[in-house]
Amino acid sequence: MDWNPALIWVAIALLLGLAELSSGGLVLLALAAAAVLTSALAALGLSLPWQLLGMGVFSGLLVPLAVMVIRPWFSPRGVAYGTTGTGVEKGHTYTTLRRDFDGASGVKVNGDFYRLRVDETGETDLPEGTLVVFKQFDGTTAIVSHCQKHQKK
């Protein structure tokens, strides 16, 4: 088999596509698509500098498209990934839960379980189903206060 530049770009694309299986961010898949398009430039006989320029242009177009347009299609609606701990939860009402394996008392914020501590009393064990208001995080502990209103989050 004769390795020409077009086949090398296709091999790079296949390796990037394979690596995407471990990341899930769609960046490597976009780079793989850019490498496939660059292989077309190589098949047309363009020199290496033009191929690299093409790879840069294709990557510059496809990576933002994949990250900002395509990736949100695969994320559940209403979940703001990366915002936990930034203060967006402050003042929201949550219902306490019991963790199965150790019986710890906590709340679920954006789908993740956090142990709790009541701000006023310091207690860390509340009955399941207690309504609490989130105040802040202290490390991985949710600081809460007892809720006066009766709405759930």
Backbone as numpy.savetxt, mean C-alpha at the origin, in Angstrom:
# Nx Ny Nz CAx CAy CAz Cx Cy Cz
21.00 -20.15 -30.45 20.16 -18.97 -30.45 21.04 -17.74 -30.45
20.70 -16.82 -31.29 21.48 -15.60 -31.42 20.82 -14.50 -30.58
21.57 -13.99 -29.61 21.05 -12.93 -28.73 21.26 -11.58 -29.41
20.16 -10.97 -29.84 20.25 -9.62 -30.37 19.67 -8.65 -29.34
19.84 -7.36 -29.51 19.36 -6.40 -28.51 17.86 -6.50 -28.21
17.06 -6.81 -29.21 15.62 -6.92 -28.98 15.31 -8.06 -28.02
15.98 -9.18 -28.17 15.75 -10.31 -27.27 16.25 -10.02 -25.86
17.32 -9.27 -25.77 17.82 -8.90 -24.44 16.79 -8.03 -23.72
16.17 -7.09 -24.44 15.13 -6.26 -23.81 13.91 -7.10 -23.40
13.56 -8.09 -24.22 12.45 -8.98 -23.86 12.80 -9.80 -22.62
14.06 -10.26 -22.53 14.49 -11.00 -21.33 14.44 -10.11 -20.09
14.85 -8.86 -20.24 14.76 -7.90 -19.12 13.30 -7.70 -18.72
12.43 -7.60 -19.71 11.00 -7.43 -19.43 10.44 -8.63 -18.68
10.83 -9.82 -19.09 10.35 -11.03 -18.40 10.85 -11.08 -16.96
12.11 -10.71 -16.73 12.63 -10.69 -15.36 11.92 -9.65 -14.51
11.65 -8.47 -15.07 10.90 -7.45 -14.33 9.48 -7.91 -14.03
8.84 -8.56 -15.00 7.49 -9.08 -14.77 7.48 -10.15 -13.69
8.50 -10.99 -13.68 8.61 -12.01 -12.65 8.85 -11.38 -11.28
9.67 -10.35 -11.23 9.94 -9.65 -9.97 8.69 -8.94 -9.45
7.79 -8.55 -10.34 6.55 -7.89 -9.92 5.69 -8.80 -9.06
5.82 -10.10 -9.24 5.04 -11.04 -8.44 5.35 -10.92 -6.95
6.54 -10.46 -6.61 6.91 -10.33 -5.21 6.60 -8.96 -4.63
6.34 -7.96 -5.47 6.13 -6.61 -4.94 4.67 -6.19 -4.94
3.99 -6.35 -6.04 2.58 -5.99 -6.11 2.31 -4.51 -6.27
3.33 -3.70 -6.48 3.13 -2.26 -6.59 2.89 -1.77 -8.00
2.97 -2.63 -8.98 2.79 -2.36 -10.40 3.91 -1.53 -11.02
4.90 -1.10 -10.26 6.01 -0.34 -10.81 6.87 -1.23 -11.70
7.20 -2.41 -11.21 8.03 -3.31 -12.00 7.29 -3.79 -13.25
5.98 -3.94 -13.15 5.21 -4.34 -14.32 5.21 -3.23 -15.37
5.12 -1.98 -14.93 5.20 -0.85 -15.86 6.58 -0.79 -16.51
7.63 -1.05 -15.73 8.98 -1.08 -16.30 9.13 -2.24 -17.29
8.48 -3.36 -17.00 8.51 -4.49 -17.93 7.83 -4.11 -19.25
6.71 -3.42 -19.18 6.04 -2.98 -20.40 6.91 -1.99 -21.17
7.61 -1.12 -20.45 8.53 -0.18 -21.10 9.67 -0.93 -21.78
10.15 -1.99 -21.16 11.23 -2.79 -21.76 10.74 -3.50 -23.02
9.50 -3.96 -23.03 8.95 -4.60 -24.23 8.86 -3.58 -25.36
8.39 -2.37 -25.04 8.33 -1.32 -26.07 9.73 -0.95 -26.56
10.70 -0.96 -25.65 12.08 -0.68 -26.03 12.63 -1.78 -26.93
12.18 -3.01 -26.71 12.63 -4.10 -27.60 12.16 -3.85 -29.03
11.00 -3.21 -29.17 10.53 -2.87 -30.52 11.47 -1.85 -31.17
11.97 -0.90 -30.37 12.94 0.07 -30.90 14.23 -0.64 -31.33
14.65 -1.62 -30.51 15.86 -2.37 -30.86 15.63 -3.20 -32.11
14.44 -3.75 -32.27 14.13 -4.55 -33.46 14.12 -3.68 -34.72
13.81 -2.39 -34.56 13.84 -1.47 -35.70 15.26 -1.06 -36.06
16.23 -1.43 -35.21 17.63 -1.16 -35.52 18.18 0.11 -34.92
17.48 0.74 -34.00 18.01 1.95 -33.37 19.20 1.59 -32.49
20.10 2.54 -32.31 21.31 2.31 -31.52 20.98 2.32 -30.03
21.97 1.88 -29.22 21.77 1.78 -27.77 21.37 3.11 -27.12
21.99 4.24 -27.47 21.54 5.50 -26.86 20.06 5.80 -27.13
19.59 5.51 -28.34 18.17 5.72 -28.65 17.28 4.73 -27.90
17.77 3.51 -27.74 17.02 2.52 -26.96 16.88 2.97 -25.50
17.98 3.45 -24.93 17.95 3.92 -23.53 17.05 5.15 -23.39
17.10 6.04 -24.37 16.20 7.20 -24.35 14.75 6.74 -24.43
14.49 5.77 -25.30 13.14 5.23 -25.41 12.69 4.58 -24.11
13.58 3.83 -23.47 13.25 3.20 -22.18 12.91 4.27 -21.14
13.66 5.35 -21.13 13.38 6.44 -20.19 12.04 7.10 -20.45
11.75 7.35 -21.71 10.47 7.99 -22.06 9.30 7.05 -21.75
9.43 5.79 -22.17 8.36 4.83 -21.89 8.15 4.65 -20.38
9.23 4.58 -19.62 9.13 4.45 -18.17 8.48 5.68 -17.56
8.88 6.84 -18.04 8.31 8.09 -17.53 6.82 8.22 -17.78
6.33 7.56 -18.81 4.90 7.59 -19.10 4.14 6.47 -18.38
4.73 5.27 -18.39 3.99 4.10 -17.89 4.00 3.97 -16.37
5.08 4.34 -15.70 5.14 4.18 -14.23 4.10 5.07 -13.54
4.02 6.38 -13.85 2.96 7.18 -13.21 1.56 6.69 -13.56
1.38 6.23 -14.80 0.08 5.69 -15.20 -0.28 4.48 -14.34
0.67 3.59 -14.15 0.41 2.38 -13.36 0.16 2.70 -11.90
0.92 3.62 -11.34 0.81 3.91 -9.91 -0.43 4.74 -9.60
-0.70 5.77 -10.40 -1.80 6.68 -10.06 -3.15 6.29 -10.67
-3.14 5.55 -11.77 -4.40 5.24 -12.43 -4.80 3.78 -12.24
-3.88 2.86 -12.50 -4.23 1.44 -12.50 -4.24 0.85 -11.09
-3.24 1.17 -10.26 -3.15 0.55 -8.93 -4.38 0.83 -8.05
-4.99 2.03 -8.07 -6.20 2.22 -7.24 -7.35 1.29 -7.59
-7.39 0.75 -8.80 -8.44 -0.20 -9.16 -8.36 -1.45 -8.31
-7.16 -1.78 -7.80 -6.95 -3.00 -7.04 -7.01 -2.78 -5.53
-7.27 -1.55 -5.09 -7.34 -1.24 -3.66 -8.79 -1.12 -3.24
-9.13 -1.61 -2.03 -10.51 -1.47 -1.57 -10.88 -0.01 -1.37
-12.11 0.31 -1.65 -12.59 1.68 -1.48 -12.70 2.03 -0.01
-12.42 3.28 0.31 -12.59 3.78 1.67 -11.40 3.53 2.58
-10.38 2.84 2.10 -9.20 2.59 2.92 -8.11 3.54 2.46
-7.68 4.42 3.36 -6.62 5.37 3.04 -5.30 4.82 3.52
-4.64 4.02 2.67 -3.39 3.41 3.05 -2.34 4.47 3.32
-1.56 4.26 4.36 -0.47 5.16 4.66 -0.87 6.36 5.49
-2.14 6.44 5.91 -2.57 7.59 6.70 -2.69 7.28 8.18
-2.63 5.99 8.55 -2.76 5.63 9.96 -1.63 6.25 10.75
-1.99 6.95 11.82 -0.98 7.57 12.67 -0.71 9.02 12.32
-1.32 9.53 11.27 -1.07 10.92 10.88 -2.06 11.88 11.53
-3.02 11.34 12.27 -3.98 12.19 12.95 -5.36 12.20 12.31
-5.53 11.53 11.18 -6.84 11.54 10.52 -7.88 10.76 11.31
-7.46 9.89 12.22 -8.39 9.08 13.01 -8.87 9.82 14.25
-8.23 10.91 14.62 -8.52 11.61 15.87 -9.98 12.04 15.93
-10.62 11.69 17.03 -12.02 12.05 17.24 -13.02 11.04 16.69
-12.56 10.04 15.97 -13.48 9.02 15.45 -13.84 8.03 16.56
-15.04 7.50 16.47 -15.54 6.54 17.45 -15.29 5.12 16.94
-14.77 4.27 17.83 -14.49 2.87 17.49 -15.10 1.98 18.55
-15.34 0.72 18.18 -15.86 -0.27 19.10 -14.71 -1.20 19.50
-14.57 -1.46 20.79 -13.46 -2.31 21.24 -13.69 -3.76 20.83
-12.59 -4.46 20.63 -12.61 -5.87 20.23 -11.69 -6.65 21.15
-11.83 -7.96 21.11 -10.91 -8.87 21.82 -10.14 -9.64 20.77
-8.83 -9.65 20.90 -7.99 -10.42 19.98 -8.09 -11.89 20.37
-8.22 -12.77 19.39 -8.47 -14.19 19.64 -7.36 -14.88 20.43
-6.12 -14.74 20.01 -5.07 -15.59 20.57 -4.59 -15.18 21.95
-4.76 -13.91 22.35 -4.30 -13.53 23.69 -5.34 -12.75 24.50
-6.51 -12.50 23.92 -7.57 -11.82 24.64 -7.32 -10.34 24.88
-6.36 -9.75 24.16 -6.05 -8.33 24.35 -7.21 -7.47 23.90
-7.42 -6.37 24.60 -8.47 -5.42 24.28 -7.88 -4.35 23.35
-8.61 -4.04 22.27 -8.10 -3.05 21.33 -9.16 -2.60 20.36
-8.72 -1.83 19.37 -9.61 -1.32 18.33 -8.96 -1.59 16.98
-9.80 -1.66 15.94 -9.29 -1.81 14.59 -9.36 -0.45 13.91
-8.19 0.02 13.45 -8.09 1.27 12.72 -7.55 0.94 11.33
-8.31 1.28 10.29 -7.95 0.96 8.91 -7.63 -0.52 8.73
-8.36 -1.38 9.43 -8.21 -2.81 9.28 -7.12 -3.44 10.13
-6.35 -2.64 10.87 -5.29 -3.17 11.71 -5.68 -3.07 13.18
-5.36 -4.12 13.96 -5.70 -4.16 15.38 -4.63 -3.43 16.19
-5.07 -2.54 17.08 -4.16 -1.83 17.98 -4.65 -2.02 19.41
-3.73 -2.40 20.30 -4.09 -2.46 21.72 -4.44 -1.06 22.17
-5.26 -0.97 23.21 -5.71 0.35 23.63 -5.31 0.66 25.06
-5.32 1.94 25.37 -5.14 2.42 26.74 -6.05 3.63 26.90
-6.84 3.62 27.98 -7.76 4.72 28.25 -6.95 5.88 28.80
-7.10 7.04 28.21 -6.30 8.21 28.55 -6.52 8.66 30.00
-7.77 8.68 30.44 -8.08 9.21 31.77 -7.62 8.27 32.89
-7.81 6.96 32.70 -7.57 6.01 33.80 -6.33 5.15 33.60
-5.86 5.03 32.37 -4.70 4.18 32.10 -5.06 2.70 31.96
-6.34 2.35 32.08 -6.72 0.94 31.98 -6.53 0.45 30.53
-6.17 -0.81 30.41 -5.90 -1.40 29.10 -6.86 -2.53 28.75
-7.80 -2.79 29.62 -8.74 -3.89 29.40 -10.16 -3.36 29.51
-10.83 -3.27 28.37 -12.23 -2.84 28.35 -13.09 -3.98 27.81
-14.35 -4.05 28.22 -15.23 -5.10 27.68 -15.41 -4.94 26.17
-15.55 -6.07 25.50 -15.76 -6.04 24.05 -17.07 -5.31 23.75
-17.05 -4.46 22.72 -18.24 -3.71 22.31 -18.34 -2.34 22.95
-17.37 -1.94 23.77 -17.37 -0.62 24.38 -17.04 0.43 23.33
-17.82 1.51 23.31 -17.54 2.60 22.37 -16.48 3.52 22.96
-15.45 3.81 22.17 -14.38 4.69 22.61 -14.10 5.71 21.51
-13.51 6.84 21.91 -13.11 7.88 20.97 -11.60 7.86 20.87
-11.08 7.76 19.67 -9.63 7.72 19.45 -9.04 9.10 19.67
-7.91 9.15 20.40 -7.21 10.42 20.63 -5.90 10.49 19.87
-5.03 9.48 20.06 -3.72 9.49 19.43 -3.08 8.12 19.56
-1.93 7.96 18.93 -1.13 6.75 19.09 0.04 7.05 20.02
0.37 6.07 20.84 1.60 6.10 21.64 2.36 4.84 21.24
3.23 4.97 20.26 3.86 3.79 19.67 2.82 3.03 18.88
2.56 1.78 19.29 1.52 0.99 18.62 0.29 0.83 19.50
0.18 1.64 20.53 -0.98 1.61 21.42 -1.90 2.77 21.06
-3.19 2.48 20.92 -4.18 3.51 20.65 -4.63 4.12 21.97
-4.44 5.41 22.12 -4.91 6.13 23.31 -6.34 6.57 23.01
-7.27 6.14 23.88 -8.69 6.41 23.66 -9.31 6.99 24.92
-10.51 7.51 24.77 -11.30 7.93 25.94 -12.69 7.34 25.78
-13.40 7.23 26.89 -14.75 6.66 26.84 -15.65 7.57 26.02
-16.55 6.94 25.28 -17.43 7.67 24.37 -18.72 8.06 25.08
-19.19 9.26 24.80 -20.46 9.73 25.36 -21.60 9.54 24.36
-21.28 9.53 23.06 -22.33 9.36 22.05 -22.44 7.90 21.63
-23.46 7.56 20.89 -23.74 6.15 20.55 -23.70 5.89 19.06
-22.60 6.26 18.41 -22.45 5.92 16.99 -21.16 5.14 16.82
-21.17 4.24 15.86 -20.01 3.36 15.65 -19.24 3.80 14.42
-17.95 3.46 14.41 -17.09 3.70 13.25 -16.49 2.39 12.85
